[in-house]
Coordinates of C-alpha atoms in Angstrom, one line a residue:
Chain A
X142 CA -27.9 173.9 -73.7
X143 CA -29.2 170.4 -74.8
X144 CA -31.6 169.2 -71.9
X145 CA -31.1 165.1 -71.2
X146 CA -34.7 163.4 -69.8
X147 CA -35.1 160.1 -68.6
X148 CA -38.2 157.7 -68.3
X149 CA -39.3 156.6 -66.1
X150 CA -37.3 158.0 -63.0
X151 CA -37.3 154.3 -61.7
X152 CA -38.2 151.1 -62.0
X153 CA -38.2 147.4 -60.8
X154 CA -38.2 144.2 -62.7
X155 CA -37.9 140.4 -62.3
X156 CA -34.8 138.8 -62.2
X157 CA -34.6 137.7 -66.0
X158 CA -36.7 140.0 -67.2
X159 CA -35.9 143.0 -69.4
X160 CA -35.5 146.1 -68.3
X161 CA -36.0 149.8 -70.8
X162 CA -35.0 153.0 -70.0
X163 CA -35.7 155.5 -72.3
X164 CA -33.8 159.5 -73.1
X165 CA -34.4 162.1 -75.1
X166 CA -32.5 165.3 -76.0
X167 CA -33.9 168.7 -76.6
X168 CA -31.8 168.8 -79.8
X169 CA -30.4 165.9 -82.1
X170 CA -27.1 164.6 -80.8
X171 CA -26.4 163.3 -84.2
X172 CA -23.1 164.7 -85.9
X173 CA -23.7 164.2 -89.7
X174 CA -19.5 164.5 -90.5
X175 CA -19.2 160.6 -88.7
X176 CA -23.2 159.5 -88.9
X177 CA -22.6 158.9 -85.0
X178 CA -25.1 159.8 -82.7
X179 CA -22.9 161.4 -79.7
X180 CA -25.0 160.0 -76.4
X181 CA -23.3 157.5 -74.0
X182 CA -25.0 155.4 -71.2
X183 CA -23.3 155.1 -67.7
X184 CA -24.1 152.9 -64.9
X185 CA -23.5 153.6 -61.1
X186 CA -23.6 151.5 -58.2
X187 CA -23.8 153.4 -54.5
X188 CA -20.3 154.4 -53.5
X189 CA -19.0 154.1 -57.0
X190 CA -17.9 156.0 -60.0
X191 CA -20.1 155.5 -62.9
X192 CA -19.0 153.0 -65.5
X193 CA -19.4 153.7 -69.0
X194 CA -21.5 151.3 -70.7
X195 CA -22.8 152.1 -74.3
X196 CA -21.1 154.9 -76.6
X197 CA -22.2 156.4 -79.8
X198 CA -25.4 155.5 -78.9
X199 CA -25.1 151.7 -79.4
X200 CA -21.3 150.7 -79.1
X201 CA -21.0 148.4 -76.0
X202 CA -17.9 149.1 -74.3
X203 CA -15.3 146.6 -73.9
X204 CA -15.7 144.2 -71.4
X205 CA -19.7 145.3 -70.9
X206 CA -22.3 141.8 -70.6
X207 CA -24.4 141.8 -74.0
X208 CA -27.3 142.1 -71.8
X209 CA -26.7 145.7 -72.5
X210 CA -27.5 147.1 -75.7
X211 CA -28.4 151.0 -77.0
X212 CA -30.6 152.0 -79.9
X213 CA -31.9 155.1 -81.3
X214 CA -30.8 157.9 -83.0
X215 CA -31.2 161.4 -83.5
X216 CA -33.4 162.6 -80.1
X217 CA -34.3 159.4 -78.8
X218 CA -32.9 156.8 -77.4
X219 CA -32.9 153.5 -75.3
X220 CA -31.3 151.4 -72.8
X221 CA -32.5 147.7 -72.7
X222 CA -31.1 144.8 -69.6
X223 CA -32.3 142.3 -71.9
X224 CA -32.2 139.6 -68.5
X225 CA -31.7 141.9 -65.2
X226 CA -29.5 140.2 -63.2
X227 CA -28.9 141.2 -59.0
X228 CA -25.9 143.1 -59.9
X229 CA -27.6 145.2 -62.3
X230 CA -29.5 147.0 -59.7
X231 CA -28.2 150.8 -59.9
X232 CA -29.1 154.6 -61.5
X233 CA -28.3 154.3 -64.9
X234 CA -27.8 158.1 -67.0
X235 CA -27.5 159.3 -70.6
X236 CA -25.0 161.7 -71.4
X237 CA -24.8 164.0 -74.7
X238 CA -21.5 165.2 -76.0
X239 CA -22.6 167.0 -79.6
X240 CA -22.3 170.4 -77.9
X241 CA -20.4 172.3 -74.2
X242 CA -22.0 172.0 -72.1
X243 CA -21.6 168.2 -71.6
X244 CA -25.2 167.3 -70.0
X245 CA -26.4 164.1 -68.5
X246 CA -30.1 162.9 -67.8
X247 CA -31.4 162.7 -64.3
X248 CA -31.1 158.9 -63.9
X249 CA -33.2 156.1 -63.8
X250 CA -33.2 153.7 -60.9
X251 CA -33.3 150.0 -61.5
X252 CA -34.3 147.7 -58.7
X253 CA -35.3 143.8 -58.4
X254 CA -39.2 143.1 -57.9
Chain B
X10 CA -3.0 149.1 -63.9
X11 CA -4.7 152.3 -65.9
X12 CA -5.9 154.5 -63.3
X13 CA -6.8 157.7 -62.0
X14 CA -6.6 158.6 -58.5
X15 CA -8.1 162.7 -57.3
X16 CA -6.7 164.2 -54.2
X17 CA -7.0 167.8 -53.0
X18 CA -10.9 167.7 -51.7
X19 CA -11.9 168.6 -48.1
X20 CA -13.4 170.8 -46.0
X21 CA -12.9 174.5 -46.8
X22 CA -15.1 177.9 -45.5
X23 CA -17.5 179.8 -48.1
X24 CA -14.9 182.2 -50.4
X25 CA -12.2 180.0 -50.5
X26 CA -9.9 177.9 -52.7
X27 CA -9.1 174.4 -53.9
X28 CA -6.6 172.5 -56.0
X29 CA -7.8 168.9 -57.0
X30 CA -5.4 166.8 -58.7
X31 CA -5.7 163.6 -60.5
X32 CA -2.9 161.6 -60.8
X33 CA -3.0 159.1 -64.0
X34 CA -1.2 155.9 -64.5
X35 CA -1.0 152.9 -67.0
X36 CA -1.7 155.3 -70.2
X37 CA -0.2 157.8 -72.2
X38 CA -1.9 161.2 -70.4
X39 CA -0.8 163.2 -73.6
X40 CA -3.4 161.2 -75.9
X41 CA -6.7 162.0 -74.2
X42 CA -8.7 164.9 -73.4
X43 CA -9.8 164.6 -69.9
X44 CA -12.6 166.2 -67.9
X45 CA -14.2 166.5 -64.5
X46 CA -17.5 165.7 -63.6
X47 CA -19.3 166.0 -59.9
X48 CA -22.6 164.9 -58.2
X49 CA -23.4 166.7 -55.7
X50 CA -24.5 164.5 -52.3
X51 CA -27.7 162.4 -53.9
X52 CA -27.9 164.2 -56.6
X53 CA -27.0 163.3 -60.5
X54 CA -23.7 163.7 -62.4
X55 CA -22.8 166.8 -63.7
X56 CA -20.1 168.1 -65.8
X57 CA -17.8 170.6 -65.1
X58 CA -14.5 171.0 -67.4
X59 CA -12.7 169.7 -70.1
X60 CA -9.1 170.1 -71.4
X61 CA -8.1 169.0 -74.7
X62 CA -4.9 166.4 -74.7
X63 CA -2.9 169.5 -75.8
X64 CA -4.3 172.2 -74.0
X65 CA -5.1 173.8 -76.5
X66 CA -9.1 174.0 -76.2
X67 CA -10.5 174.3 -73.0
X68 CA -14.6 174.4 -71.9
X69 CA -16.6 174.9 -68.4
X70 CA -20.0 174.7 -67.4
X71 CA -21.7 177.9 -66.8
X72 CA -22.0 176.8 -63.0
X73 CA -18.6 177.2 -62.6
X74 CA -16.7 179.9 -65.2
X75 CA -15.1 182.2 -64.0
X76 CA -14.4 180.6 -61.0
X77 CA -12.4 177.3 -61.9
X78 CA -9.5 176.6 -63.7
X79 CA -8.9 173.3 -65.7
X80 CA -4.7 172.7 -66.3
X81 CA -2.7 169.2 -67.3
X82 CA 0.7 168.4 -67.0
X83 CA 1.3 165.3 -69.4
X84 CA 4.9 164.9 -68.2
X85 CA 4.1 164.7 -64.7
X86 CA 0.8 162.7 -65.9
X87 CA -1.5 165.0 -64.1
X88 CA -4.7 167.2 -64.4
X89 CA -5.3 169.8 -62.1
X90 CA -8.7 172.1 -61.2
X91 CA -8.4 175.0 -59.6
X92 CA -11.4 176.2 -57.8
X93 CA -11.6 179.6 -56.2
X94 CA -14.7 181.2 -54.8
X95 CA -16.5 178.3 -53.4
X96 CA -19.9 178.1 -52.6
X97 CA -22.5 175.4 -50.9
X98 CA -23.3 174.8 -53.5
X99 CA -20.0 173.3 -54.7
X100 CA -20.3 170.3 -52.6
X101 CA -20.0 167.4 -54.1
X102 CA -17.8 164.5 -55.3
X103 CA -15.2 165.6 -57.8
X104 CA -14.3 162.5 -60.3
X105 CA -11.5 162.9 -63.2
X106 CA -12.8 161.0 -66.3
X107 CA -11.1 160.0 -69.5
X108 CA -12.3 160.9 -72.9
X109 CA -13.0 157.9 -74.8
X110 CA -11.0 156.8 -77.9
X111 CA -12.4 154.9 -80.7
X112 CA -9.5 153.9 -83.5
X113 CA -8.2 157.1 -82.3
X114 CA -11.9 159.3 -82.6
X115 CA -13.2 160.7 -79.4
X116 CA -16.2 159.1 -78.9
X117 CA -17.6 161.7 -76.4
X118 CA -17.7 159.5 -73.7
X119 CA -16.2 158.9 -70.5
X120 CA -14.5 155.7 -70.1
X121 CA -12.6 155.7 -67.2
X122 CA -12.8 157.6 -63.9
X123 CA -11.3 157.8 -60.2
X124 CA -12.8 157.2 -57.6
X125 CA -13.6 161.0 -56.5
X126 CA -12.2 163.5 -54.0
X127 CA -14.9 164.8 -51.9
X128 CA -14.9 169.0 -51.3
X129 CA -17.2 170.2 -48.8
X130 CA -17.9 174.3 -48.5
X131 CA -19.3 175.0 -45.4
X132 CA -18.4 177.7 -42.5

């Protein structure tokens, strides 16, 4: 199984300030048929479903604030708010879908300082 | 309004059975594979099944094989999982996600989900 970690576990930022959270996979993610790394971001606010956020490791999904942006490739990868704003305070994971079983990191929590 | 909406969670006694449903609307069911994914109360996400848009290829987490049993029905626009032998350690939010599409790729990611049906095992 391909083992998702996170760092840090939380953290809390200014309003405006940027925010990195960082994951890394036991194995490479990376599928050399498509050159496309196969690790997603999600975000999740308390009572909600998480919301996908970044695919293939640095696709924004539709409708997501640039704020958001992915980057890495391979085994390790990152998450930057580049301006965290009130409504971006939740657990953000990374998921891996190169290989069954589909894993996801432990979270990260982001909270205003 | 693209959607998906669980039922079927409750309350239910160590041993027992469940049938969750997820009810999809606003899409074509028969283009996506779908999965399920739970968190269990504060806990993190964690996957559980997927079903290929045909049926044809289907994949559980270790946690649960044997035990569960991932079904669609794209002409009702419904997916199904079937769990039997519960344990406490079931507990949890069930969600029904979507599997991603990118100019027709699966991108491995889950881009829609319901909002959860919540099975509690407990005696």
């Amino acid at each position: 199984d391909i083992v998702m970690t996170q760092s840090p576990d939380s953290l809390a930022v200014s309003l405006g300030d940027r925010a990195t959270i960082t994951c890394k996979s036991s194995q490479s993610v990376l599928f050399s048929s498509n050159n496309k790394d196969y690790l997603a971001w999600y975000q999740q606010k308390p009572g909600q479903p998480p919301k996908l956020l970044i695919y293939w490791a640095s696709t924004r999904e539709s409708g997501v604030p640039d704020r958001f942006s992915g980057s890495g490739s391979g085994t390790d990868f990152t998450l930057t708010i580049s301006s965290l704003q009130a409504e971006d305070v939740a657990v953000y994971y990374c998921q891996q879908s190169y290989s069954t079983p589909l894993t996801f990191g432990p979270g990260t929590k982001v909270d205003i300082k | 309004e693209v959607q998906l909406v669980e039922s079927g969670g409750g309350l239910v006694q160590p041993g027992g059975s469940l049938r969750l449903s997820c009810a999809v609307s606003g899409f074509t069911l028969s283009t996506y594979e779908m999965h399920w994914v739970r968190q269990a109360p504060g806990k993190g996400l964690e996957w559980v099944a997927w079903i290929s848009s045909s049926a044809s290829a289907i994949y559980y987490a270790d946690s649960v094989q044997g035990r569960v049993t991932i079904s669609r029905d794209n002409a009702k626009n419904s997916v199904y999982l079937r769990m039997n032998s519960l344990r406490a350690e079931d507990t949890a939010i069930y969600y029904c996600a979507r599997a991603g599409l990118d100019r027709e790729v699966t991108t491995g990611s889950f881009d829609l989900w319901g909002q959860g049906t919540k099975v509690i095992v407990s005696s």
